Coordinates of C-alpha atoms in Angstrom, one line a residue:
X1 CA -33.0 157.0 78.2
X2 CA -35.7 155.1 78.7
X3 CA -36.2 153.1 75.5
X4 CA -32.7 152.1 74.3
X5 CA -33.3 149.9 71.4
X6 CA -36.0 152.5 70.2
X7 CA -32.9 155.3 70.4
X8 CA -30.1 153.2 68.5
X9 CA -32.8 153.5 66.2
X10 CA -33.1 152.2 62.2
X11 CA -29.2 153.1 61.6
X12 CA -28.5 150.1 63.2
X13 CA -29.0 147.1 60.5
X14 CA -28.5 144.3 63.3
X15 CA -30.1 142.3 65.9
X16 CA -31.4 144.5 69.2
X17 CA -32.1 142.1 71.7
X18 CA -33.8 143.1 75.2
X19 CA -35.8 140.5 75.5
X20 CA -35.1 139.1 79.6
X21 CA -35.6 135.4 77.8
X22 CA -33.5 135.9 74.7
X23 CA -30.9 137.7 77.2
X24 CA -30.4 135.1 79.6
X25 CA -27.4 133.6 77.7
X26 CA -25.5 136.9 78.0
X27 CA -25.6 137.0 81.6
X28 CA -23.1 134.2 82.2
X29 CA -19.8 133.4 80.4
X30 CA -17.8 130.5 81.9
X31 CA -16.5 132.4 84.7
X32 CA -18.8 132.3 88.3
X33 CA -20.5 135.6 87.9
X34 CA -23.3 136.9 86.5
X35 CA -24.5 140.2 85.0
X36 CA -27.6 141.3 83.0
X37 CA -27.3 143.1 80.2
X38 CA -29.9 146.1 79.6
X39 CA -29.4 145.2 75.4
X40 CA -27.6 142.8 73.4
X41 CA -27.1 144.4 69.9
X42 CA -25.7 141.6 67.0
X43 CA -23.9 144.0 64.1
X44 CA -24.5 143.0 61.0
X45 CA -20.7 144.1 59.7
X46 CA -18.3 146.8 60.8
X47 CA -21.2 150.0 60.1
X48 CA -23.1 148.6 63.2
X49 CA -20.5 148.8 64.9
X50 CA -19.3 152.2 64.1
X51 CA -23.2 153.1 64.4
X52 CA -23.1 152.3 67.8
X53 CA -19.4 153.3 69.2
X54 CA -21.0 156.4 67.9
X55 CA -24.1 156.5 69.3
X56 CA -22.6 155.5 72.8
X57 CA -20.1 158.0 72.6
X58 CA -22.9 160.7 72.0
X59 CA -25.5 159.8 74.6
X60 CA -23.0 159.2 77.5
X61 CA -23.4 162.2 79.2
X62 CA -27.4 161.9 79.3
X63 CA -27.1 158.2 80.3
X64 CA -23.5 157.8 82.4
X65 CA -24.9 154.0 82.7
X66 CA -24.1 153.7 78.7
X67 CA -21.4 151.2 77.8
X68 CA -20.2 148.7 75.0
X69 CA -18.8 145.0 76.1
X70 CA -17.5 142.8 73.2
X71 CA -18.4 139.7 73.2
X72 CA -17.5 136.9 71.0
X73 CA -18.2 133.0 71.7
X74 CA -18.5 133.2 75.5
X75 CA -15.5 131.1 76.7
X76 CA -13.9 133.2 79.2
X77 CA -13.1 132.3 82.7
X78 CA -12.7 135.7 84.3
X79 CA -15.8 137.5 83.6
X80 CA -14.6 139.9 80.6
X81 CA -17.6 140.0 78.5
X82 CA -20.2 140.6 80.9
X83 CA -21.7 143.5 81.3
X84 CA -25.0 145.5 82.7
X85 CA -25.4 147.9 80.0
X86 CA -25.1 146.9 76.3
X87 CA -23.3 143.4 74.7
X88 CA -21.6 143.8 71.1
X89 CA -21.7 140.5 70.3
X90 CA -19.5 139.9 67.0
X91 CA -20.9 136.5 65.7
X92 CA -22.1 137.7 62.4
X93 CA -18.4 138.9 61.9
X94 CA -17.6 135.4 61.3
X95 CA -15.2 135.9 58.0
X96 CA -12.1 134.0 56.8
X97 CA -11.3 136.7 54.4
X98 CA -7.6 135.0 53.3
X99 CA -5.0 132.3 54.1
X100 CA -2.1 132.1 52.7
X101 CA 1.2 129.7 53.9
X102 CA 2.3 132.7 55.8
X103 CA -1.0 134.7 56.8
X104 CA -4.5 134.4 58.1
X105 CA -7.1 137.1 58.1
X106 CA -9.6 136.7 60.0
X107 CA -13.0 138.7 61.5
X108 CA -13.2 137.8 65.6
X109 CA -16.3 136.0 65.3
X110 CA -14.4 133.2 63.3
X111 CA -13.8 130.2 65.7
X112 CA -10.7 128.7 66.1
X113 CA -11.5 125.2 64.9
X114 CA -12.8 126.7 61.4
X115 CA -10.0 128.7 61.1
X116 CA -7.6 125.8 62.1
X117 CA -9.6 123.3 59.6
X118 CA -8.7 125.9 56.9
X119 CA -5.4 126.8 57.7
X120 CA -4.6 123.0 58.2
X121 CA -5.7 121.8 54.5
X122 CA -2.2 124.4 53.7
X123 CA -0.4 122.4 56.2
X124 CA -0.1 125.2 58.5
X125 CA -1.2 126.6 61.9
X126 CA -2.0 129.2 64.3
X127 CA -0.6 127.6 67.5
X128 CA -1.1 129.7 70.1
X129 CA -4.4 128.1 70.5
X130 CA -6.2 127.6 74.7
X131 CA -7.6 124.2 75.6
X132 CA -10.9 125.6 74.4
X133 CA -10.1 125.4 70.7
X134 CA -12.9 123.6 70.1
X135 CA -15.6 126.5 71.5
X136 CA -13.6 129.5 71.4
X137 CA -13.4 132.1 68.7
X138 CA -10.5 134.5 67.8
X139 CA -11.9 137.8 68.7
X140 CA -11.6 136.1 72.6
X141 CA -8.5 135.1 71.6
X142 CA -6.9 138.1 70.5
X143 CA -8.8 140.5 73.6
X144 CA -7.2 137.9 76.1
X145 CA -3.7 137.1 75.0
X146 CA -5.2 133.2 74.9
X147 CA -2.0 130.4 75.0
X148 CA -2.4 126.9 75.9
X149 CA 0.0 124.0 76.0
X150 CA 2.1 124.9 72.7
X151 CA 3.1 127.9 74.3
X152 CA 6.2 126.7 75.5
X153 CA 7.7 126.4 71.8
X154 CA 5.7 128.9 70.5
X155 CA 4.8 131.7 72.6
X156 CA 1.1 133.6 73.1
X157 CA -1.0 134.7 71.2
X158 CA 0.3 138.8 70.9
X159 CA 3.4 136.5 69.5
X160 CA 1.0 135.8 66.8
X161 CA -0.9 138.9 65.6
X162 CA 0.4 140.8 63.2
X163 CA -2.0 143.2 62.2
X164 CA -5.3 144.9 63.6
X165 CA -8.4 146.8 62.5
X166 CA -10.1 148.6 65.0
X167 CA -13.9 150.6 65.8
X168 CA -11.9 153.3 68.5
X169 CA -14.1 155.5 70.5
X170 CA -14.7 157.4 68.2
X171 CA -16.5 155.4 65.9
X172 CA -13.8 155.5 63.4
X173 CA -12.1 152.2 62.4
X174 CA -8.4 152.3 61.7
X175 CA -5.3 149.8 61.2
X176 CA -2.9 149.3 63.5
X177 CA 0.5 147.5 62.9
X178 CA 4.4 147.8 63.2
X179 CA 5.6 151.2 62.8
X180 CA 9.2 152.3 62.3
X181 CA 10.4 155.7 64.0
X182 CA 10.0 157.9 61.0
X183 CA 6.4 156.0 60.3
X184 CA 5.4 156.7 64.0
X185 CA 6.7 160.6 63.4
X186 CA 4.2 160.8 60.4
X187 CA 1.2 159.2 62.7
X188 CA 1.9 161.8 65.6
X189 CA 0.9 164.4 63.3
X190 CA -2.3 163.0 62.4
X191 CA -5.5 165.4 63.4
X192 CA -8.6 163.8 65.7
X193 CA -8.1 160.4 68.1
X194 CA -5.7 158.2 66.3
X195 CA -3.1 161.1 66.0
X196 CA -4.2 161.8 70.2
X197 CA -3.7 158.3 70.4
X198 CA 0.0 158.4 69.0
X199 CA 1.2 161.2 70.4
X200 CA -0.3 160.4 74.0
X201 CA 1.2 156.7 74.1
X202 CA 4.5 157.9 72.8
X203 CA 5.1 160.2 75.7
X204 CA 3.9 157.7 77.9
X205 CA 5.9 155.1 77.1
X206 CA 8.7 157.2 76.5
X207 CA 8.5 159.1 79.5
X208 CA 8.4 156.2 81.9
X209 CA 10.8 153.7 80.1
X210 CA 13.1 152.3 81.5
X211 CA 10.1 151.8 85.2
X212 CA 7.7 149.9 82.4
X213 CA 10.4 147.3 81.2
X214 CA 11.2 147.0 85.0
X215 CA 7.3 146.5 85.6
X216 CA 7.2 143.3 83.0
X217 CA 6.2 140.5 84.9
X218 CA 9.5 137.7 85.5
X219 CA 7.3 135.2 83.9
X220 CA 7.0 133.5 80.4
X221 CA 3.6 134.8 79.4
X222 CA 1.3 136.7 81.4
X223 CA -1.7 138.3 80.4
X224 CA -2.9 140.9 83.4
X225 CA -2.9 144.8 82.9
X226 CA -1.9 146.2 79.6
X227 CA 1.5 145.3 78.0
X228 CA 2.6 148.7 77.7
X229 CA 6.3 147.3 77.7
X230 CA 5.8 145.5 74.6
X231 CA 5.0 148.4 72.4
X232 CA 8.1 150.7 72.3
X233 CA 11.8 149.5 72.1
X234 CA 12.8 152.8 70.6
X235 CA 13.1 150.6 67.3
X236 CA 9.7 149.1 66.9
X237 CA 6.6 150.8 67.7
X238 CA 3.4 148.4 68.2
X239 CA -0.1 149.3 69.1
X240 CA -1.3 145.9 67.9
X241 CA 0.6 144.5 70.9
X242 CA -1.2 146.4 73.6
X243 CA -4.6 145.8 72.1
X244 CA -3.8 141.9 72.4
X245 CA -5.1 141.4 75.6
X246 CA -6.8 144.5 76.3
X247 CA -10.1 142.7 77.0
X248 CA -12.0 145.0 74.7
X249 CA -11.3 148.1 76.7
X250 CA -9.2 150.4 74.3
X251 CA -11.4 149.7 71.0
X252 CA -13.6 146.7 69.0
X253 CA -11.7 144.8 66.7
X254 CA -12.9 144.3 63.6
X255 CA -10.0 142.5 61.6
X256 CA -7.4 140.4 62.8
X257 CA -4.1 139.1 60.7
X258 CA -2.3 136.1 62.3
X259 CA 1.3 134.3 61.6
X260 CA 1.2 130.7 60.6
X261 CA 3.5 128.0 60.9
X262 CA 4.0 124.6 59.5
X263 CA 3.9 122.1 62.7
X264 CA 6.1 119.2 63.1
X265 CA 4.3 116.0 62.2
X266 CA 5.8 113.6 64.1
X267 CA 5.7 113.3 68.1
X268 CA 7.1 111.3 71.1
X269 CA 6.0 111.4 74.7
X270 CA 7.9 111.2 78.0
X271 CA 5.4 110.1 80.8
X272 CA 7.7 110.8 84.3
X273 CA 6.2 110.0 87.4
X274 CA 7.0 112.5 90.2
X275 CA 6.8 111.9 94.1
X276 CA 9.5 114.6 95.4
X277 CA 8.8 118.0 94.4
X278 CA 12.6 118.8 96.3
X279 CA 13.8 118.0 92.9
X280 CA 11.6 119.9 90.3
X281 CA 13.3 122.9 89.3
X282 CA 16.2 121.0 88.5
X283 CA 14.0 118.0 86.3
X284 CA 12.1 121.2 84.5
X285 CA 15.2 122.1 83.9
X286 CA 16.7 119.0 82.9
X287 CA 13.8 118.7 80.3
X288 CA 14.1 122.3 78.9
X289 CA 17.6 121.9 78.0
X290 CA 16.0 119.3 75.4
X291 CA 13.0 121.3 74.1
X292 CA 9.9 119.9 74.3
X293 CA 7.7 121.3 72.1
X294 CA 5.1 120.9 75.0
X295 CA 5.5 120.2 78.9
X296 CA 2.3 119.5 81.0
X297 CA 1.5 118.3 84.5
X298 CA -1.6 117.2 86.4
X299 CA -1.2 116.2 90.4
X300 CA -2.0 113.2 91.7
X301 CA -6.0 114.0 92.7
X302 CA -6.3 114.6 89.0
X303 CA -5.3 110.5 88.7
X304 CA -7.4 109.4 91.6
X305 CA -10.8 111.7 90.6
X306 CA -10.3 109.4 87.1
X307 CA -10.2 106.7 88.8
X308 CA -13.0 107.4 91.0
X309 CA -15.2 108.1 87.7
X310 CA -13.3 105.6 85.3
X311 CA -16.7 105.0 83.8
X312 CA -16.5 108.3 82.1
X313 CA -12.9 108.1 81.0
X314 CA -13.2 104.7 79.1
X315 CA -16.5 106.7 77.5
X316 CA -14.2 109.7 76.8
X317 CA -11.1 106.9 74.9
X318 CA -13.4 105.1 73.3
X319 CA -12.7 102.1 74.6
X320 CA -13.2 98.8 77.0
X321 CA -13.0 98.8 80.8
X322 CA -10.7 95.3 80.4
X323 CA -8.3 96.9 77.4
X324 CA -8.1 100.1 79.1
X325 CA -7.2 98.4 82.3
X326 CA -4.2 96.7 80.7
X327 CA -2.4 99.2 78.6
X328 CA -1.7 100.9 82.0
X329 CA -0.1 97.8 83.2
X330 CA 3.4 99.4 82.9
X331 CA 2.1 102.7 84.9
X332 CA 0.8 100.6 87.8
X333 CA 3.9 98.5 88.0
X334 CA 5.7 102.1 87.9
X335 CA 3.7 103.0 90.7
X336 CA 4.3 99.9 92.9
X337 CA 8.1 100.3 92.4
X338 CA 8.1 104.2 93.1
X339 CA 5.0 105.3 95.2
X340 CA 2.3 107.0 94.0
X341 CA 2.8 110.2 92.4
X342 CA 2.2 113.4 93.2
X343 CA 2.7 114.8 89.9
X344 CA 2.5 113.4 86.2
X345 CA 4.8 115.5 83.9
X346 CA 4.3 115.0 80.4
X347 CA 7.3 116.4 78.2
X348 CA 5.8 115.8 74.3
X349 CA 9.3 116.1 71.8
X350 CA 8.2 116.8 68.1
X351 CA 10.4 116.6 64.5
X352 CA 10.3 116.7 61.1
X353 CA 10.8 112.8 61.2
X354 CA 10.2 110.1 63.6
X355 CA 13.3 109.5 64.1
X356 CA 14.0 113.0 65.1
X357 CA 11.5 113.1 67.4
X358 CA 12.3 109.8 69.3
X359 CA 16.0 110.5 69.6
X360 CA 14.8 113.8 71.1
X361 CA 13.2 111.8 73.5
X362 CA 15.2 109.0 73.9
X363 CA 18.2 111.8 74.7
X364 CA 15.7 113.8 77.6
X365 CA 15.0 110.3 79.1
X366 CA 19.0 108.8 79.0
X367 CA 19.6 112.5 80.7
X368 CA 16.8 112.1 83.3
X369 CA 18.2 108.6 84.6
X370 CA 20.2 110.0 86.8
X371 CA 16.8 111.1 89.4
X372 CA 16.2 107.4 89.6
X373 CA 12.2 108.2 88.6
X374 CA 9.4 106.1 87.0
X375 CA 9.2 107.1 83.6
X376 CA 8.8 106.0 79.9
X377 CA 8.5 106.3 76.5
X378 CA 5.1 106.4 74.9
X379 CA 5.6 104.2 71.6
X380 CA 2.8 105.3 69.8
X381 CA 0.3 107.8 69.8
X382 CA -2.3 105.5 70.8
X383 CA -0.4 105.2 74.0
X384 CA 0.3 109.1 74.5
X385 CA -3.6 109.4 74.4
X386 CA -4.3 108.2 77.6
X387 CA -1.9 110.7 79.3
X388 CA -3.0 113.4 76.8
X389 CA -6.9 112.7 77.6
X390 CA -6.7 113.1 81.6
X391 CA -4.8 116.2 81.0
X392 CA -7.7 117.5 78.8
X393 CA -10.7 115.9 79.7
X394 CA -9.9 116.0 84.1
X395 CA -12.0 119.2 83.7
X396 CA -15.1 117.9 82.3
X397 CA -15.1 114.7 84.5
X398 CA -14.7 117.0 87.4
X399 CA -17.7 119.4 86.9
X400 CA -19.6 116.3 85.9
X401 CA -19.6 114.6 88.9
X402 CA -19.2 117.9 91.3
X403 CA -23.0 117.7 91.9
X404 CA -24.6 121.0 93.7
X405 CA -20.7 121.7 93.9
X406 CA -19.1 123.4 90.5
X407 CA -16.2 123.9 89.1
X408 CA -15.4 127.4 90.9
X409 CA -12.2 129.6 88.3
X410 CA -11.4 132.3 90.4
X411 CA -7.4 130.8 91.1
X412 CA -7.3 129.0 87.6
X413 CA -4.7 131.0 85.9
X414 CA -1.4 131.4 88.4
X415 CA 2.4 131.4 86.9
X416 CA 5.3 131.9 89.0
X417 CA 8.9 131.1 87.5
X418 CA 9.4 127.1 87.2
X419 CA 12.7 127.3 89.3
X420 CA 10.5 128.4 92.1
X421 CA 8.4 125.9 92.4
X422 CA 9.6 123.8 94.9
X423 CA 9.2 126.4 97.6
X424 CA 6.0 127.8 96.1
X425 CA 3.8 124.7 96.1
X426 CA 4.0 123.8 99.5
X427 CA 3.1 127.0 100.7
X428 CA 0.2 126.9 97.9
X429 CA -0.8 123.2 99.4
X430 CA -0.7 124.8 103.3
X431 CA -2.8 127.8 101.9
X432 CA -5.4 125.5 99.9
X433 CA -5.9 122.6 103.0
X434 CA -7.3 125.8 105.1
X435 CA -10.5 125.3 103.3
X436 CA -10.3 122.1 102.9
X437 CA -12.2 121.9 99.4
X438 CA -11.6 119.1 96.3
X439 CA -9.8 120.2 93.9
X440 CA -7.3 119.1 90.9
X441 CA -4.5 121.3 89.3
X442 CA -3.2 120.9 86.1
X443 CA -1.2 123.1 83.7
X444 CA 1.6 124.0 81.8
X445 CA 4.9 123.0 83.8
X446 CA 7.2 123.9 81.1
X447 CA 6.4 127.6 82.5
X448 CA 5.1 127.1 85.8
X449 CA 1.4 128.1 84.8
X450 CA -1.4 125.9 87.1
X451 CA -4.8 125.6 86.7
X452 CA -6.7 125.5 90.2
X453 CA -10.0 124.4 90.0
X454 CA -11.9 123.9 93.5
X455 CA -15.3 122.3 93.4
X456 CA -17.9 124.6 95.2
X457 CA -21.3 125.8 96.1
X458 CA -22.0 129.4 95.4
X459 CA -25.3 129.4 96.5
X460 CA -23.8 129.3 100.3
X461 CA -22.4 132.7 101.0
X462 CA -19.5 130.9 103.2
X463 CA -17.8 129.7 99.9
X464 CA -19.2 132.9 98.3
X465 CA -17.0 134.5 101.2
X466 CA -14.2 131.6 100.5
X467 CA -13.8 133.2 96.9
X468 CA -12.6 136.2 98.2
X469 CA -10.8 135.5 101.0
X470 CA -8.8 132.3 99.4
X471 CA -8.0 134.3 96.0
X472 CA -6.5 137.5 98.3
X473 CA -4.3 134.3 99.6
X474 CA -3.1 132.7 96.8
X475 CA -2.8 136.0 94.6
X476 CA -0.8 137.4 97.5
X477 CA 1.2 134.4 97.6
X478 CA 2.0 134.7 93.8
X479 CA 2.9 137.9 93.8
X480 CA 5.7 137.1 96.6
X481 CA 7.3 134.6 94.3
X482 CA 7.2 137.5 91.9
X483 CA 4.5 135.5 89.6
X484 CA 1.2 136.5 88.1
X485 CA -2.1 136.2 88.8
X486 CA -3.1 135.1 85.2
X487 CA -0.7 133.9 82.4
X488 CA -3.6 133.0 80.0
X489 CA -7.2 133.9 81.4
X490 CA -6.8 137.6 81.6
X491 CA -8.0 139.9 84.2
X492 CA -12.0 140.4 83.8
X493 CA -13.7 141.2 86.8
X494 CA -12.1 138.2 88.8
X495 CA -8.6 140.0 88.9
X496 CA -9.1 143.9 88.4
X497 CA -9.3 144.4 91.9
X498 CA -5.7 143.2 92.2
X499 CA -4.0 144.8 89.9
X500 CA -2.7 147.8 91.4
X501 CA -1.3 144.8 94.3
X502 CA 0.5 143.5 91.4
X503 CA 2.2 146.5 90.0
X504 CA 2.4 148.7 92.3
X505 CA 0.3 152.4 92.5
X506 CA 3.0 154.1 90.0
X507 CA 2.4 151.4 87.2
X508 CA -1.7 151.0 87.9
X509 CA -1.7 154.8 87.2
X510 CA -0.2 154.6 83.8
X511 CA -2.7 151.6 83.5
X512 CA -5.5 154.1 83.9
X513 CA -3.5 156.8 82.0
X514 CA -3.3 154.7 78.9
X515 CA -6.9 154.0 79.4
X516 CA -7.9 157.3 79.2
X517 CA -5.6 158.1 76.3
X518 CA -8.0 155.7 74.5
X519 CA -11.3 155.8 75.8
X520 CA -11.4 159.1 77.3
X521 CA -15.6 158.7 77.9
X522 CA -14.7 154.9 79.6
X523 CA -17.3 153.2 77.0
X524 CA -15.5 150.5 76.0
X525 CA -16.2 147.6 78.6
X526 CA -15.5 149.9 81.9
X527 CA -14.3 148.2 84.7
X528 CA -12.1 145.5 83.4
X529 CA -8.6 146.3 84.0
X530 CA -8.5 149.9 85.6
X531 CA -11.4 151.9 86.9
X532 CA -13.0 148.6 88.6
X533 CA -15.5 147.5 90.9
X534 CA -13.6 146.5 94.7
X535 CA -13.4 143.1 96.4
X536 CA -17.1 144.2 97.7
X537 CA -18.4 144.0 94.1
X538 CA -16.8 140.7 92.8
X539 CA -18.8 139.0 95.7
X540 CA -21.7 140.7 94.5
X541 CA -21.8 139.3 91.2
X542 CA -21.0 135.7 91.9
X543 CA -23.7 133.9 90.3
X544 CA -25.6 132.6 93.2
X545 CA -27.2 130.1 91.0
X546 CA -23.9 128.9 89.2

C-alpha cells in the first residue's frame, strides 16, 4: 500500500498526519526509545475510529505491516504507545460527559487534572491518580493500570473503573461491565466477536482456574501481563478488568466510567529518618498497623542530589535560601544525633478532623519509639511540603542537571513484598554498584514499589549495552523475591521480553491465547505484552539521541 492516507480515504473525518516534521512528536513518549510512525491519524469521535479498526482489519493481509497504537497524552515510561505503523491518537475525545457524587464519565483524551478540577468542585475524587497528574490523561491511565502514592489506601486504577466502551477488532464498539452468571450465559450466546469473545475467555479462565489465581503476582498492585485472574471468581464476571491495563492491545476505548470518593481533608505527616535497613520490615510494619493513607520513601542520594542543586529546590518552594535553611534546623540536628540517613520514610495519616488525623499520628509515632529513630511530626502543611516536594520534584532536578546523561526508566517500576526488603536491597545495591552509575530511588514503601532512575548516555552503545544487561539483573533479581517487574508503568516494549521469565511458559501461553481470543489479526498495538520484539530489538530502538 503505497499511499496510506490516500487509502483511509474521505471516510475518515479526522486529522491524517504523515508529515516526517508534524510526526516527530510521535516518535518518542517519555520512555528511552524511539519509533517512527508511517501515519498519525487524530479521530474526530468514535466513527473514526470504527472507520479505521475497520479499515486495518480489512487491508491486513495485503499490508501485514498494518497496525493501530493508541495513544493518548504521551506520558508513558515503558514505550506503550509507540509504534512504526499507524498512531490513534485520542485527543479530540476529550469529553467529561457526567459527574455525579458517585460517578465520572469520561472520554480517554480527558486529562486527569480537568477531570480532578471538576470532580473536586463536588468534593470528590478519582484517587488512583500517577505522579503525572498534571500531564497525563485517563485513556493512559486506564490502558496502564496507573497508581501513585494513594494507592496504599485506595488501591489502582482497575480498582476504579467501573464501566467501559470499547472500538474491538472488529470495528464494532460495545460495553463492557460486571456480569452476573446468568448475564454472562446470555452474552455467550451472542453471534459475531463479542459473543467469540465471551465464550472464548469463559473457557479460558475456567479451564485453567485454579493455575491463574496461583499465577497472581504476591504483590499489592502490579500491572505486567493481563490480569486474567481478576475477571472470573465464578460469581463475578469482569471484562472491564482485563482491559485496565491491557496497553491498548485487546480493543480502543472509547468511554470510561470511574468511582469517586470524598477525600479526607485533614492530614498529618510523620518524617522518620532511617540508617538500618536490618529493621524495615518490621517499621513498615509497625506503620501499617496504623494506616497511613500514604507511605513514601526516597534514599539518601535523593537528599544529597538536592542539596547539590539547592538552587533549584528553593526555586521549586518558593522561597529564600536563608528561611529555607532554617526550617530544616530540626532535620539537621536529627541528623547529627543519628547519622545520616539512608532512607526518608514519609507515613502521611489523614481524618475527617484534625484531631483525627494527629492522634493517628501522634499514636504511629508513640508506637515507633521503641526503634530509637530520628523522627517527627510535621505541624503544619507548610512544613510537610518540604518532604512532600523532594519526593516529587527529585525527578525533575535530576534530569535537569544530568547534562549529556538522562534520566534512563528501564528499572523504574520494581515491587517486591515490603517484608522482603531488607534482604532484597542489599542485593539490589551490590547489583547497581557494578555499573557504577548516579542514580536516586524513590517510591511507594507502604508496598515496596521503587523507582530507579539511573542517569545515562544513550548515545554510547556501552550504556546502550548497560540497559539490557543491568534490567536482565535486577528483573531477575525481582522475580527471585517473587516481585514484579512493574507495579505501575506497565509492560511496553521495556518489559515484554520478560514476561514469559515472570510467569512462566504455561501462563505466557494463555497470555497469547487471550490475545488472540481478542485480536485474532494482532492489529491492535502488536508487540506489547505477547507476540514481542526480543532483548535484540529493545536495544535497537533506544533512542540514540534521547
Amino acid at each position: 500500500m503505497t499511499n496510506l492516507k490516500e487509502s483511509i480515504g474521505a471516510a475518515f473525518r479526522g486529522d491524517l498526519i504523515d508529515d516526517k516534521i508534524a510526526c516527530v512528536p510521535y516518535e518518542n513518549d517519555t520512555s528511552i526509545f524511539e519509533l517512527k510512525p508511517r501515519l498519525v491519524a487524530r479521530p474526530k469521535d468514535v466513527e473514526d475510529i470504527k472507520t479505521l479498526v475497520r479499515f486495518v482489519s480489512e487491508h491486513k493481509n495485503e499490508d501485514p505491516s498494518l497496525s493501530l497504537t493508541p495513544r493518548a497524552a504521551g506520558t508513558g515510561m515503558a514505550g506503550g504507545a509507540l509504534t512504526e505503523s499507524v498512531v490513534l491518537d485520542v485527543t479530540n475525545l476529550n469529553h467529561i460527559k457526567s459527574v455525579t457524587a458517585e460517578r465520572a464519565i469520561v472520554e480517554p483524551g480527558v486529562f486527569y487534572r480537568d477531570m480532578d478540577k471538576v470532580t473536586k468542585e463536588i468534593g470528590v475524587i478519582m484517587p488512583s491518580f500517577p505522579a503525572s497528574r498534571m500531564l497525563c490523561a485517563v485513556g493512559g491511565m486506564t490502558g496502564t493500570n496507573a497508581s501513585g502514592e494513594m494507592t496504599l489506601t485506595y488501591g489502582s486504577t482497575r480498582d476504579w473503573v467501573k464501566r467501559l466502551k470499547v472500538v474491538l477488532s472488529d470495528g464494532n464498539e460495545y460495553e463492557f461491565g460486571p456480569l452476573t452468571p446468568n448475564e454472562l450465559e446470555e452474552k455467550k450466546k451472542l453471534s459475531g466477536l463479542e459473543g467469540e469473545i465471551y465464550r472464548g475467555m469463559h473457557e479460558l479462565l475456567e479451564k485453567n482456574y485454579d493455575l491463574i489465581k496461583k499465577a497472581k503476582p504476591n504483590v499489592s498492585k502490579d500491572s505486567t501481563g493481563y490480569a486474567l485472574w481478576s475477571v472470573w471468581d465464578r460469581e463475578t464476571f469482569d471484562l472491564t478488568k482485563l482491559f485496565v491495563g491491557s496497553e491498548g492491545t485487546l480493543g480502543v476505548f472509547t468511554e470510561i466510567e470511574f468511582a469517586l470518593t470524598k477525600p479526607k481533608e485533614h492530614r498529618k505527616l510523620v518524617v522518620i529518618f532511617l540508617k538500618d535497613l536490618k529493621i524495615l520490615s518490621t517499621l513498615i510494619g509497625k506503620v501499617l498497623a496504623h494506616k497511613p493513607e500514604t507511605f513514601e520513601t526516597y534514599d539518601d542520594r535523593v537528599i544529597k542530589f538536592i542539596m547539590r542543586f539547592l538552587p533549584d529546590f528553593v526555586r521549586v518552594m518558593k522561597t529564600g535560601l536563608i528561611k529555607l535553611g532554617l526550617s530544616f534546623i530540626p532535620e539537621v540536628i536529627m541528623v547529627l544525633k543519628g547519622g545520616f540517613p539512608r532512607l526518608v520514610l514519609l507515613a502521611e495519616f489523614t481524618g475527617d478532623t484534625e484531631e483525627e488525623a494527629t492522634q493517628k499520628a501522634q499514636a504511629a509515632f508513640d508506637d515507633l519509639k521503641q526503634f530509637d529513630l530520628q523522627m517527627e511530626i510535621m505541624q503544619t502543611q507548610k512544613e510537610a511540603e518540604r518532604f512532600w516536594t523532594m519526593r516529587h520534584e527529585s525527578f525533575n532536578i535530576l534530569r535537569k542537571h544530568s547534562g549529556k546523561n538522562k534520566t534512563a526508566p528501564f528499572i523504574d517500576d520494581i515491587i517486591v513484598a515490603p517484608e522482603k526488603l531488607p534482604e532484597f536491597m542489599p542485593k539490589l545495591d551490590k547489583v547497581m554498584a557494578e555499573y557504577k552509575l548516579t542514580y536516586t530511588i524513590q517510591g511507594h514503601i507502604g508496598d515496596g514499589n521503587f523507582h530507579i532512575f539511573p542517569l545515562m548516555n544513550l548515545h554510547n552503545a556501552r550504556d546502550r549495552d548497560i540497559v539490557i544487561e543491568l534490567g536482565q539483573k535486577v528483573f531477575s533479581l525481582v522475580f527471585e523475591f517473587g516481585g514484579s517487574m512493574s507495579a505501575e508503568h506497565n509492560d511496553g516494549i521495556i518489559r515484554t521480553p520478560f514476561l514469559r521469565q515472570m510467569y512462566g511458559d504455561t501462563v505466557y501461553r494463555l497470555f497469547e491465547e487471550t490475545k488472540n481470543i481478542f485480536d485474532p489479526q494482532h492489529i491492535l498495538n502488536p508487540g506489547k505484552k505477547v507476540f514481542g520484539g526480543d532483548l535484540a530489538y529493545v536495544k535497537d530502538h533506544i533512542d540514540k539521541v534521547y
